[in-house]
Tab-separated table of C-alpha atoms in Angstrom:
chain	number	residue	atom	x	y	z
A	1	MET	CA	-11.127	35.814	12.605
A	2	SER	CA	-12.147	35.896	9.306
A	3	CYS	CA	-15.696	34.966	9.042
A	4	SER	CA	-16.866	36.629	12.274
A	5	ILE	CA	-15.381	40.562	10.591
A	6	ASP	CA	-17.749	39.020	7.534
A	7	LEU	CA	-20.255	37.845	8.763
A	8	ALA	CA	-20.748	40.421	12.094
A	9	PRO	CA	-21.711	42.484	9.554
A	10	LEU	CA	-24.582	40.587	8.556
A	11	LEU	CA	-25.602	40.457	12.358
A	12	GLY	CA	-25.767	44.160	13.025
A	13	ASN	CA	-21.920	43.802	14.505
A	14	SER	CA	-23.307	41.979	17.269
A	15	THR	CA	-19.439	40.099	17.237
A	16	ASP	CA	-20.517	37.138	19.828
A	17	ALA	CA	-22.861	35.762	18.016
A	18	ALA	CA	-21.033	35.552	14.505
A	19	ASP	CA	-18.089	34.533	16.737
A	20	TYR	CA	-20.712	31.667	18.402
A	21	ILE	CA	-21.821	30.699	14.401
A	22	CYS	CA	-17.844	30.770	13.807
A	23	ASN	CA	-17.050	28.261	15.481
A	24	LYS	CA	-20.010	25.939	15.562
A	25	PHE	CA	-18.787	25.874	10.962
A	26	THR	CA	-15.195	25.673	12.601
A	27	ASP	CA	-16.913	22.850	14.573
A	28	SER	CA	-19.207	20.926	11.839
A	29	ASP	CA	-15.749	21.256	9.549
A	30	PHE	CA	-13.247	19.106	12.337
A	31	ALA	CA	-16.170	16.368	12.120
A	32	ILE	CA	-16.199	16.449	8.318
A	33	ASN	CA	-13.082	16.186	8.382
A	34	ASN	CA	-12.190	13.501	10.631
A	35	THR	CA	-15.384	11.518	9.835
A	36	TYR	CA	-14.656	11.481	5.354
A	37	LEU	CA	-10.852	10.492	7.321
A	38	LEU	CA	-12.018	7.715	9.585
A	39	PHE	CA	-14.208	6.375	6.458
A	40	SER	CA	-11.421	6.338	4.548
A	41	ALA	CA	-8.440	4.243	7.289
A	42	TYR	CA	-12.253	1.894	6.737
A	43	LEU	CA	-11.623	1.562	4.192
A	44	VAL	CA	-7.995	0.836	4.153
A	45	PHE	CA	-7.551	-1.516	6.942
A	46	ILE	CA	-10.341	-3.873	5.021
A	47	MET	CA	-7.701	-4.257	1.913
A	48	GLN	CA	-5.929	-6.333	4.293
A	49	CYS	CA	-8.936	-8.702	3.841
A	50	GLY	CA	-8.304	-8.341	0.547
A	51	PHE	CA	-4.556	-9.414	1.332
A	52	ALA	CA	-5.435	-11.939	3.207
A	53	MET	CA	-7.648	-14.001	0.522
A	54	LEU	CA	-5.388	-13.618	-2.305
A	55	CYS	CA	-2.770	-14.423	-0.340
A	56	ALA	CA	-4.593	-17.883	0.644
A	57	GLY	CA	-6.281	-18.607	-2.865
A	58	ALA	CA	-2.563	-18.127	-4.536
A	59	VAL	CA	-0.916	-20.870	-1.620
A	60	ARG	CA	-1.096	-24.537	-1.995
A	61	LYS	CA	-3.583	-25.782	0.220
A	62	LYS	CA	-1.306	-27.263	3.385
A	63	ASN	CA	0.276	-23.319	3.520
A	64	ALA	CA	-3.395	-21.625	3.324
A	65	VAL	CA	-3.435	-21.194	7.886
A	66	ASN	CA	-0.959	-19.511	7.431
A	67	ILE	CA	-0.992	-17.558	4.992
A	68	MET	CA	-3.914	-16.031	6.601
A	69	LEU	CA	-2.654	-15.719	10.137
A	70	THR	CA	0.529	-13.799	8.869
A	71	ASN	CA	-1.803	-10.742	7.638
A	72	VAL	CA	-3.365	-10.959	10.610
A	73	MET	CA	-0.799	-10.350	12.166
A	74	ASP	CA	0.554	-8.197	10.665
A	75	ALA	CA	-2.389	-5.878	11.677
A	76	ALA	CA	-1.697	-6.538	15.445
A	77	ALA	CA	2.209	-6.362	15.217
A	78	GLY	CA	1.936	-3.410	13.613
A	79	ALA	CA	-0.579	-2.159	16.034
A	80	ILE	CA	1.052	-2.231	19.085
A	81	SER	CA	4.451	-1.352	17.211
A	82	TYR	CA	3.457	1.867	15.222
A	83	TYR	CA	1.532	3.075	18.271
A	84	LEU	CA	4.191	2.947	20.622
A	85	PHE	CA	6.671	4.321	18.104
A	86	GLY	CA	6.082	4.143	14.456
A	87	PHE	CA	3.546	7.211	14.106
A	88	ALA	CA	5.856	9.692	16.092
A	89	PHE	CA	8.634	8.423	13.951
A	90	ALA	CA	6.374	9.416	10.797
A	91	PHE	CA	4.770	12.382	11.903
A	92	GLY	CA	6.573	13.593	15.244
A	93	GLN	CA	5.903	17.088	15.325
A	94	PRO	CA	8.259	19.345	15.645
A	95	SER	CA	10.935	16.767	14.857
A	96	ASN	CA	13.983	17.006	11.907
A	97	LYS	CA	14.072	16.628	8.563
A	98	PHE	CA	14.495	13.084	8.684
A	99	ILE	CA	12.676	11.155	11.842
A	100	GLY	CA	10.165	12.494	13.881
A	101	LYS	CA	10.869	13.052	17.350
A	102	HIS	CA	6.995	13.576	19.526
A	103	PHE	CA	3.914	11.429	19.309
A	104	PHE	CA	5.963	8.351	21.350
A	105	ALA	CA	2.277	5.989	22.644
A	106	LEU	CA	0.134	8.925	21.194
A	107	LYS	CA	1.864	11.081	23.416
A	108	ASP	CA	0.021	14.392	23.332
A	109	ILE	CA	-3.076	13.501	20.651
A	110	PRO	CA	-4.899	15.023	20.016
A	111	SER	CA	-3.051	17.874	18.508
A	112	GLN	CA	-3.799	21.347	17.329
A	113	THR	CA	-0.997	22.908	17.233
A	114	ALA	CA	-0.169	18.871	14.635
A	115	ALA	CA	-3.791	19.019	13.453
A	116	PHE	CA	-3.509	15.729	14.251
A	117	ASP	CA	-5.864	13.652	16.214
A	118	TYR	CA	-7.415	10.001	16.271
A	119	SER	CA	-8.563	9.433	12.674
A	120	ASN	CA	-4.693	10.193	11.950
A	121	PHE	CA	-3.050	7.816	13.397
A	122	LEU	CA	-5.663	4.674	12.224
A	123	TYR	CA	-5.239	5.996	8.419
A	124	GLN	CA	-1.288	5.560	8.735
A	125	TRP	CA	-2.101	2.439	10.476
A	126	ALA	CA	-3.171	1.243	8.193
A	127	PHE	CA	-1.165	1.965	5.095
A	128	ALA	CA	1.816	1.055	7.893
A	129	ILE	CA	0.234	-2.860	8.065
A	130	ALA	CA	0.259	-2.586	4.058
A	131	ALA	CA	3.580	-2.622	3.327
A	132	ALA	CA	4.119	-5.572	5.697
A	133	GLY	CA	1.279	-7.629	4.605
A	134	ILE	CA	3.389	-7.721	0.272
A	135	THR	CA	6.200	-8.307	1.957
A	136	SER	CA	4.626	-11.713	3.574
A	137	GLY	CA	3.512	-12.508	0.433
A	138	SER	CA	7.189	-12.735	-1.349
A	139	ILE	CA	8.015	-15.751	1.340
A	140	ALA	CA	5.256	-17.225	1.301
A	141	GLU	CA	5.044	-21.264	2.065
A	142	ARG	CA	8.529	-21.728	3.529
A	143	THR	CA	8.853	-19.013	6.604
A	144	ARG	CA	9.265	-19.155	10.177
A	145	PHE	CA	6.596	-17.758	11.721
A	146	THR	CA	8.487	-16.088	14.957
A	147	ALA	CA	10.292	-14.243	11.664
A	148	TYR	CA	7.413	-13.072	10.011
A	149	LEU	CA	6.534	-11.787	13.708
A	150	VAL	CA	9.605	-10.501	13.425
A	151	TYR	CA	10.348	-8.598	10.293
A	152	SER	CA	6.288	-7.217	11.127
A	153	PHE	CA	7.981	-5.420	13.833
A	154	PHE	CA	10.587	-3.685	12.664
A	155	LEU	CA	9.096	-2.946	9.731
A	156	THR	CA	6.355	-1.171	10.222
A	157	GLY	CA	7.844	0.757	13.547
A	158	PHE	CA	10.873	1.580	11.894
A	159	VAL	CA	11.642	1.403	8.148
A	160	TYR	CA	8.043	2.647	7.004
A	161	PRO	CA	7.676	5.343	9.776
A	162	VAL	CA	10.917	6.638	9.000
A	163	LEU	CA	11.280	6.941	5.411
A	164	SER	CA	7.343	8.423	4.802
A	165	HIS	CA	8.456	10.552	7.530
A	166	TRP	CA	10.104	11.886	4.317
A	167	TYR	CA	7.220	12.352	1.928
A	168	TRP	CA	4.961	12.929	3.971
A	169	SER	CA	5.772	15.186	7.218
A	170	PRO	CA	5.812	18.800	7.112
A	171	ASP	CA	9.054	18.616	8.515
A	172	GLY	CA	10.412	15.705	6.299
A	173	TRP	CA	13.494	16.518	3.490
A	174	ALA	CA	11.531	15.584	-0.104
A	175	ASN	CA	8.139	16.561	1.147
A	176	PRO	CA	6.258	18.841	-1.643
A	177	SER	CA	4.154	20.829	0.717
A	178	ARG	CA	8.331	22.378	2.289
A	179	SER	CA	7.683	26.248	2.731
A	180	ASP	CA	11.961	25.723	1.810
A	181	SER	CA	14.340	23.635	0.921
A	182	LEU	CA	13.046	21.274	-1.624
A	183	LEU	CA	14.881	18.629	-2.836
A	184	PHE	CA	14.859	19.973	-6.638
A	185	SER	CA	12.036	23.269	-4.995
A	186	SER	CA	10.266	20.412	-5.982
A	187	GLY	CA	10.088	17.245	-3.851
A	188	VAL	CA	8.668	14.375	-4.431
A	189	ILE	CA	5.179	14.090	-5.257
A	190	ASP	CA	3.903	10.478	-3.902
A	191	PHE	CA	0.597	11.192	-3.138
A	192	ALA	CA	-0.853	7.625	-2.245
A	193	GLY	CA	2.246	5.235	-1.544
A	194	SER	CA	4.047	4.329	-4.803
A	195	GLY	CA	6.905	4.521	-2.671
A	196	VAL	CA	6.074	4.816	0.287
A	197	VAL	CA	3.940	1.953	0.481
A	198	HIS	CA	4.526	-0.439	-2.143
A	199	MET	CA	8.107	0.188	-2.978
A	200	VAL	CA	8.680	-0.204	0.613
A	201	GLY	CA	6.938	-3.952	1.102
A	202	GLY	CA	8.112	-4.955	-2.485
A	203	ILE	CA	11.714	-4.299	-1.623
A	204	ALA	CA	11.858	-5.741	1.662
A	205	GLY	CA	10.137	-9.086	0.328
A	206	PHE	CA	12.940	-8.968	-2.933
A	207	TRP	CA	14.979	-9.300	0.683
A	208	GLY	CA	13.492	-11.309	1.766
A	209	ALA	CA	12.771	-14.436	-0.616
A	210	LEU	CA	16.318	-13.778	-2.500
A	211	ILE	CA	18.070	-14.664	0.649
A	212	GLU	CA	15.882	-17.733	1.172
A	213	GLY	CA	15.612	-19.196	-2.067
A	214	PRO	CA	12.724	-20.142	-4.078
A	215	ARG	CA	10.498	-23.366	-2.781
A	216	ILE	CA	11.089	-26.738	-3.029
A	217	GLY	CA	10.123	-28.177	-6.731
A	218	ARG	CA	9.668	-23.984	-7.991
A	219	PHE	CA	12.483	-24.816	-10.665
A	220	GLY	CA	14.415	-26.999	-11.884
A	221	GLY	CA	10.603	-28.208	-14.468
A	222	GLY	CA	8.680	-30.680	-12.608
A	223	THR	CA	5.012	-31.924	-12.812
A	224	ASP	CA	4.993	-30.673	-9.348
A	225	ARG	CA	5.841	-27.202	-9.239
A	226	PRO	CA	3.844	-25.250	-6.548
A	227	ARG	CA	1.032	-23.447	-8.028
A	228	GLY	CA	-2.403	-21.138	-6.541
A	229	HIS	CA	-5.003	-24.045	-4.568
A	230	ASN	CA	-7.786	-21.470	-5.120
A	231	THR	CA	-8.741	-18.873	-7.578
A	232	ALA	CA	-11.851	-18.345	-6.110
A	233	LEU	CA	-10.431	-17.234	-3.012
A	234	LEU	CA	-7.569	-14.889	-5.846
A	235	VAL	CA	-10.372	-13.315	-6.783
A	236	LEU	CA	-12.505	-12.348	-3.644
A	237	GLY	CA	-8.821	-11.134	-2.807
A	238	THR	CA	-9.068	-8.782	-6.160
A	239	PHE	CA	-12.192	-6.951	-5.571
A	240	VAL	CA	-11.867	-6.423	-2.080
A	241	LEU	CA	-8.072	-5.200	-2.418
A	242	TRP	CA	-9.788	-2.898	-6.058
A	243	PHE	CA	-12.619	-1.464	-3.331
A	244	GLY	CA	-9.977	-0.663	0.183
A	245	TRP	CA	-8.268	1.135	-3.070
A	246	TYR	CA	-10.866	4.502	-2.496
A	247	GLY	CA	-9.884	5.029	0.726
A	248	PHE	CA	-5.807	4.068	-0.154
A	249	ASN	CA	-6.115	6.677	-3.073
A	250	PRO	CA	-8.811	9.395	-3.007
A	251	GLY	CA	-8.629	9.412	1.602
A	252	SER	CA	-5.062	9.526	1.575
A	253	PHE	CA	-6.552	13.620	0.258
A	254	LEU	CA	-7.157	13.619	4.487
A	255	ILE	CA	-9.558	16.466	4.578
A	256	ILE	CA	-12.318	17.078	1.894
A	257	ASN	CA	-14.263	20.123	2.485
A	258	LYS	CA	-12.384	22.473	1.649
A	259	ALA	CA	-13.041	25.122	-1.096
A	260	TYR	CA	-11.004	25.532	-4.392
A	261	GLY	CA	-11.256	29.091	-5.089
A	262	ALA	CA	-13.422	31.408	-3.896
A	263	SER	CA	-16.499	30.426	-0.950
A	264	GLY	CA	-19.608	28.522	-2.103
A	265	SER	CA	-17.959	27.158	-5.324
A	266	PHE	CA	-18.800	24.124	-7.126
A	267	TYR	CA	-15.414	22.813	-7.393
A	268	GLY	CA	-13.349	22.507	-4.627
A	269	GLN	CA	-11.160	19.588	-2.835
A	270	TRP	CA	-14.838	17.177	-3.394
A	271	SER	CA	-13.859	17.041	-6.925
A	272	ALA	CA	-10.239	16.723	-7.210
A	273	ILE	CA	-11.159	13.179	-4.651
A	274	GLY	CA	-14.069	12.292	-6.979
A	275	ARG	CA	-11.124	12.620	-10.161
A	276	THR	CA	-8.075	10.790	-7.950
A	277	ALA	CA	-11.076	7.532	-7.703
A	278	VAL	CA	-11.695	7.544	-11.295
A	279	THR	CA	-8.023	7.861	-11.790
A	280	THR	CA	-7.482	4.431	-9.873
A	281	THR	CA	-9.803	2.818	-11.632
A	282	LEU	CA	-9.016	3.858	-14.405
A	283	ALA	CA	-5.435	2.622	-14.437
A	284	GLY	CA	-5.987	-0.819	-12.548
A	285	SER	CA	-8.271	-1.605	-15.270
A	286	ALA	CA	-6.676	-0.322	-18.439
A	287	ALA	CA	-3.311	-2.584	-16.600
A	288	GLY	CA	-6.307	-5.310	-16.384
A	289	LEU	CA	-6.022	-5.572	-19.875
A	290	THR	CA	-3.450	-5.210	-21.237
A	291	THR	CA	-2.257	-7.977	-19.100
A	292	LEU	CA	-5.426	-9.694	-20.458
A	293	VAL	CA	-4.500	-9.329	-23.743
A	294	ALA	CA	-0.226	-9.510	-22.950
A	295	LYS	CA	-0.963	-12.682	-21.642
A	296	LYS	CA	-3.115	-14.366	-24.039
A	297	LEU	CA	-0.746	-13.037	-26.929
A	298	LEU	CA	2.207	-14.587	-25.018
A	299	THR	CA	1.085	-18.290	-23.514
A	300	GLY	CA	-1.877	-18.353	-26.464
A	301	ALA	CA	-4.458	-18.221	-23.019
A	302	TRP	CA	-6.492	-16.877	-21.327
A	303	GLY	CA	-5.039	-15.640	-17.651
A	304	LEU	CA	-7.436	-15.504	-14.499
A	305	ALA	CA	-4.812	-14.773	-11.986
A	306	ASP	CA	-2.650	-12.843	-13.762
A	307	VAL	CA	-5.104	-10.384	-14.552
A	308	CYS	CA	-5.954	-10.551	-10.983
A	309	ASN	CA	-2.137	-9.503	-11.101
A	310	GLY	CA	-2.167	-7.176	-13.673
A	311	VAL	CA	-5.182	-5.033	-11.897
A	312	LEU	CA	-3.518	-5.132	-8.809
A	313	GLY	CA	-0.486	-3.884	-10.365
A	314	GLY	CA	-1.903	-0.872	-12.340
A	315	PHE	CA	-3.417	-0.234	-8.625
A	316	ALA	CA	0.079	0.448	-7.280
A	317	ALA	CA	1.158	2.900	-10.447
A	318	ILE	CA	-0.828	4.907	-10.338
A	319	THR	CA	-1.067	5.803	-6.267
A	320	SER	CA	2.012	8.059	-6.624
A	321	GLY	CA	0.256	10.146	-9.340
A	322	CYS	CA	-3.999	10.151	-8.640
A	323	SER	CA	-3.720	13.396	-8.076
A	324	VAL	CA	-1.999	14.980	-9.620
A	325	VAL	CA	-2.544	13.655	-13.844
A	326	GLU	CA	-5.304	13.538	-16.432
A	327	PRO	CA	-7.801	10.392	-16.223
A	328	TRP	CA	-6.340	10.209	-19.729
A	329	ALA	CA	-2.461	9.323	-18.546
A	330	ALA	CA	-3.896	7.445	-15.636
A	331	ILE	CA	-4.267	4.857	-17.807
A	332	ILE	CA	-1.047	5.330	-20.034
A	333	CYS	CA	-0.163	4.992	-16.197
A	334	GLY	CA	-2.042	1.469	-15.920
A	335	ILE	CA	-0.859	0.353	-19.122
A	336	ILE	CA	2.828	0.298	-18.634
A	337	SER	CA	2.691	-1.501	-15.479
A	338	ALA	CA	0.494	-4.522	-17.032
A	339	LEU	CA	4.058	-3.959	-19.169
A	340	VAL	CA	6.368	-3.806	-16.239
A	341	LEU	CA	4.732	-6.568	-14.357
A	342	ILE	CA	5.716	-9.227	-17.398
A	343	GLY	CA	8.972	-8.449	-17.344
A	344	PHE	CA	9.279	-8.302	-13.883
A	345	ASN	CA	8.184	-11.664	-13.602
A	346	MET	CA	10.106	-12.336	-16.843
A	347	LEU	CA	12.945	-11.600	-15.659
A	348	SER	CA	11.943	-13.712	-11.763
A	349	GLU	CA	12.057	-16.690	-13.680
A	350	LYS	CA	14.930	-16.250	-16.206
A	351	PHE	CA	17.247	-16.061	-12.184
A	352	GLU	CA	15.017	-18.270	-10.585
A	353	PHE	CA	13.473	-15.213	-8.213
A	354	ASP	CA	10.718	-17.234	-6.589
A	355	ASP	CA	7.713	-15.229	-5.199
A	356	PRO	CA	4.322	-16.712	-5.102
A	357	LEU	CA	2.417	-13.597	-5.222
A	358	GLU	CA	4.905	-11.875	-7.162
A	359	ALA	CA	4.466	-8.669	-5.114
A	360	ALA	CA	8.935	-7.412	-5.264
A	361	GLN	CA	7.344	-7.948	-9.116
A	362	LEU	CA	4.389	-6.285	-9.045
A	363	HIS	CA	4.463	-3.348	-5.963
A	364	GLY	CA	8.445	-2.449	-6.405
A	365	GLY	CA	8.305	-2.478	-10.271
A	366	CYS	CA	5.338	-1.251	-9.893
A	367	GLY	CA	5.823	0.775	-7.599
A	368	ALA	CA	8.560	2.246	-9.782
A	369	TRP	CA	6.498	3.470	-12.468
A	370	GLY	CA	4.424	4.924	-10.919
A	371	ILE	CA	7.222	7.404	-9.171
A	372	LEU	CA	8.344	8.214	-12.794
A	373	PHE	CA	5.076	8.354	-14.287
A	374	THR	CA	3.697	10.915	-11.807
A	375	SER	CA	7.014	12.816	-12.815
A	376	LEU	CA	5.845	12.859	-16.870
A	377	PHE	CA	2.244	13.737	-16.110
A	378	ALA	CA	2.240	15.741	-13.559
A	379	LYS	CA	-0.418	18.510	-14.255
A	380	LYS	CA	0.670	22.061	-13.756
A	381	GLU	CA	-3.127	22.890	-12.114
A	382	PHE	CA	-3.911	19.840	-10.139
A	383	VAL	CA	-0.362	20.226	-8.631
A	384	ASN	CA	-1.508	23.422	-7.273
A	385	GLU	CA	-3.881	22.578	-6.141
A	386	VAL	CA	-3.618	19.248	-3.828
A	387	PHE	CA	0.121	21.049	-3.081
A	388	GLY	CA	-0.399	24.255	-3.028
A	389	ALA	CA	0.671	27.721	-5.631
A	390	ARG	CA	3.836	29.219	-4.913
A	391	SER	CA	5.798	31.898	-5.869
A	392	GLY	CA	7.793	31.731	-8.766
A	393	GLY	CA	6.370	28.736	-9.778
A	394	ARG	CA	6.568	24.798	-9.114
A	395	PRO	CA	8.119	22.323	-11.113
A	396	TYR	CA	4.854	19.140	-12.856
A	397	GLY	CA	5.143	16.850	-14.808
A	398	LEU	CA	8.253	17.333	-17.790
A	399	PHE	CA	5.752	15.827	-20.611
A	400	MET	CA	3.256	18.345	-19.615
A	401	GLY	CA	6.054	21.523	-20.200
A	402	GLY	CA	6.653	21.417	-16.496
A	403	GLY	CA	10.779	20.981	-17.298
A	404	GLY	CA	12.784	18.569	-15.739
A	405	LYS	CA	13.367	19.276	-11.386
A	406	LEU	CA	9.953	16.880	-10.722
A	407	PHE	CA	11.800	14.144	-12.500
A	408	ALA	CA	15.055	15.004	-10.772
A	409	ALA	CA	13.268	14.679	-7.886
A	410	HIS	CA	11.171	11.547	-8.403
A	411	ILE	CA	14.211	10.153	-9.543
A	412	VAL	CA	16.650	10.761	-6.350
A	413	ALA	CA	13.141	9.288	-4.919
A	414	ILE	CA	13.234	6.184	-6.167
A	415	LEU	CA	17.630	4.993	-5.332
A	416	VAL	CA	16.430	6.049	-1.688
A	417	ASN	CA	13.959	4.354	-1.350
A	418	ILE	CA	16.369	1.239	-2.435
A	419	GLY	CA	18.934	2.077	-1.133
A	420	TRP	CA	17.425	2.741	2.958
A	421	VAL	CA	15.287	-0.670	3.098
A	422	SER	CA	17.481	-2.158	1.455
A	423	ALA	CA	20.121	-1.185	3.949
A	424	THR	CA	17.627	-2.433	6.866
A	425	MET	CA	16.176	-5.317	5.511
A	426	ALA	CA	18.407	-7.178	3.173
A	427	PRO	CA	20.075	-6.776	7.497
A	428	LEU	CA	17.291	-7.813	9.504
A	429	PHE	CA	16.624	-11.246	7.172
A	430	LEU	CA	20.299	-12.113	6.525
A	431	LEU	CA	20.627	-12.521	10.575
A	432	LEU	CA	17.522	-14.168	10.786
A	433	LYS	CA	19.077	-16.453	8.319
A	434	HIS	CA	22.201	-16.708	10.261
A	435	LEU	CA	19.464	-18.109	13.667
A	436	ASP	CA	17.941	-20.738	11.377
A	437	LEU	CA	14.860	-18.480	12.943
A	438	LEU	CA	13.622	-17.675	8.598
A	439	ARG	CA	13.158	-20.446	7.241
A	440	VAL	CA	11.684	-23.410	8.206
A	441	SER	CA	13.583	-27.377	6.868
A	442	ARG	CA	12.802	-29.408	4.500
A	443	ASP	CA	9.909	-31.750	5.401
A	444	ASP	CA	8.298	-29.258	7.551
A	445	GLU	CA	8.207	-27.089	4.619
A	446	VAL	CA	7.520	-30.661	1.898
A	447	LYS	CA	4.206	-31.565	4.514
A	448	GLY	CA	3.618	-28.479	4.424
A	449	VAL	CA	4.142	-25.948	7.731
A	450	ASP	CA	-0.065	-25.662	8.239
A	451	LYS	CA	0.158	-29.075	9.488
A	452	THR	CA	3.521	-28.881	11.392
A	453	HIS	CA	3.088	-25.177	12.974
A	454	HIS	CA	0.247	-24.651	13.140
A	455	GLU	CA	-3.420	-26.339	14.353
A	456	GLY	CA	-3.719	-28.630	11.126
A	457	GLY	CA	-5.072	-27.194	7.378
A	458	VAL	CA	-7.892	-24.971	6.455
A	459	TYR	CA	-9.565	-27.467	5.009
A	460	HIS	CA	-11.095	-30.479	7.657
A	461	ASP	CA	-9.028	-33.508	5.782
A	462	GLU	CA	-11.133	-37.044	6.042
A	463	PRO	CA	-8.781	-40.724	6.420
A	464	ASP	CA	-7.356	-40.606	3.327
A	465	GLY	CA	-5.614	-37.644	3.134
A	466	GLU	CA	-8.242	-36.370	0.427
A	467	THR	CA	-10.569	-32.975	0.598
A	468	HIS	CA	-13.963	-33.950	0.057
A	469	VAL	CA	-17.179	-32.318	-0.633
A	470	GLU	CA	-20.253	-33.640	-0.658
A	471	LEU	CA	-22.724	-32.273	-3.020
A	472	THR	CA	-26.208	-32.914	-3.450
A	473	VAL	CA	-28.357	-33.514	-6.856
A	474	SER	CA	-31.920	-34.339	-7.059
A	475	ASN	CA	-32.129	-35.884	-4.229
A	476	ARG	CA	-28.742	-38.337	-4.077
A	477	THR	CA	-25.850	-37.691	-2.452
A	478	ALA	CA	-22.493	-37.598	-3.730
A	479	THR	CA	-18.915	-37.226	-2.495
A	480	VAL	CA	-16.029	-36.029	-4.430
A	481	ALA	CA	-12.503	-35.260	-4.711
A	482	PRO	CA	-12.059	-31.786	-6.166
A	483	GLN	CA	-8.598	-32.036	-7.935
A	484	VAL	CA	-6.972	-29.415	-5.578
């Protein structure tokens, strides 16, 4: 309407011509924003490849097939459960403050009223399966495949969607974009999911690993302590996840074609998206460098695997506040996230908690720090741009002069996240254990679940059981058995 009124005088007061041109602009706007969201969804989905490579490299070769298959099934089982129930519980409108009630099996999608198209489902599904992928790393190398299927379906179909509704649905009780009934007049700024995705996956993984217990030989000082078998896969997985995070964080704006201020301005949502990519990069990089130096001081060695996890911990932490903090603050976020991860790993060693991927410590611990960090460093200008200015002002970071309301809301969010995931996932893992569906037998674990539960190992073994590689040097061929 505004477009036609402004344009008609320029066209000789031809309202028909003005309406036609404005409708074309509207169509183009929808096309640009949906294309942006679709490509962001593709980037987030490629993170499943990153999870698969990271997990495969971090486990022993006798369990690599199992962990990669779980990543495939996170996507497949998650797609069905999120299609049937998850998207509706998360974003179904109209709804109440706690759970969605419409859009089951994508009924009534596309919805002009809710401003949802199929691209929204695809993007949010990619987020849901990321949470399930985090959990699979915590319980790797000793879990029955049936248990993976059960928890993945339940997590993506119910646990994650309900919690994401609270923070991301327009009706959610903690959504900072609500115009009324805001938590501490603020709501919770978890822009891309330090809490919604990473804490959910990490806390679920914590309960799974705790209830299962450690892998055989993990503690006790033996020489055959379980170690990852392929550092190259670990690094490849880290870089694929890094690449995908540019869809995870910047993509969470959902739309790109939006000006901040007068039309024709150089500055708009595209600028905020670029800033978000920068803060994401700086947080992960600072965390990686901090981890490198800290582990050198602690162990005397430059640890590659530690640095990879440190980088990912920085990304998990910045995900909450990536859109509302300055680049310099992102560096602080990354530095402290590395120390948080190292601290939680020390605690896990002390209490003999076994998580092969450090997923509970990384995603749960660094995710919680990210929620807290946002409440301290969120900048007023950026908060108003991303979530909209409000009469009377909107709370922002405590250290940026915004008072303590946002901080209080985020403390509540951390406690609520822990409570919700614990109340839903811990009983599920206990039930699976009671039904003897959680952990493989001792013999199967020793032999490796690839051989006992699948069709064999990820590598083609020679008759003597060693993995051999042919090397051709100067026209001579030698067969060697690598130390794995």
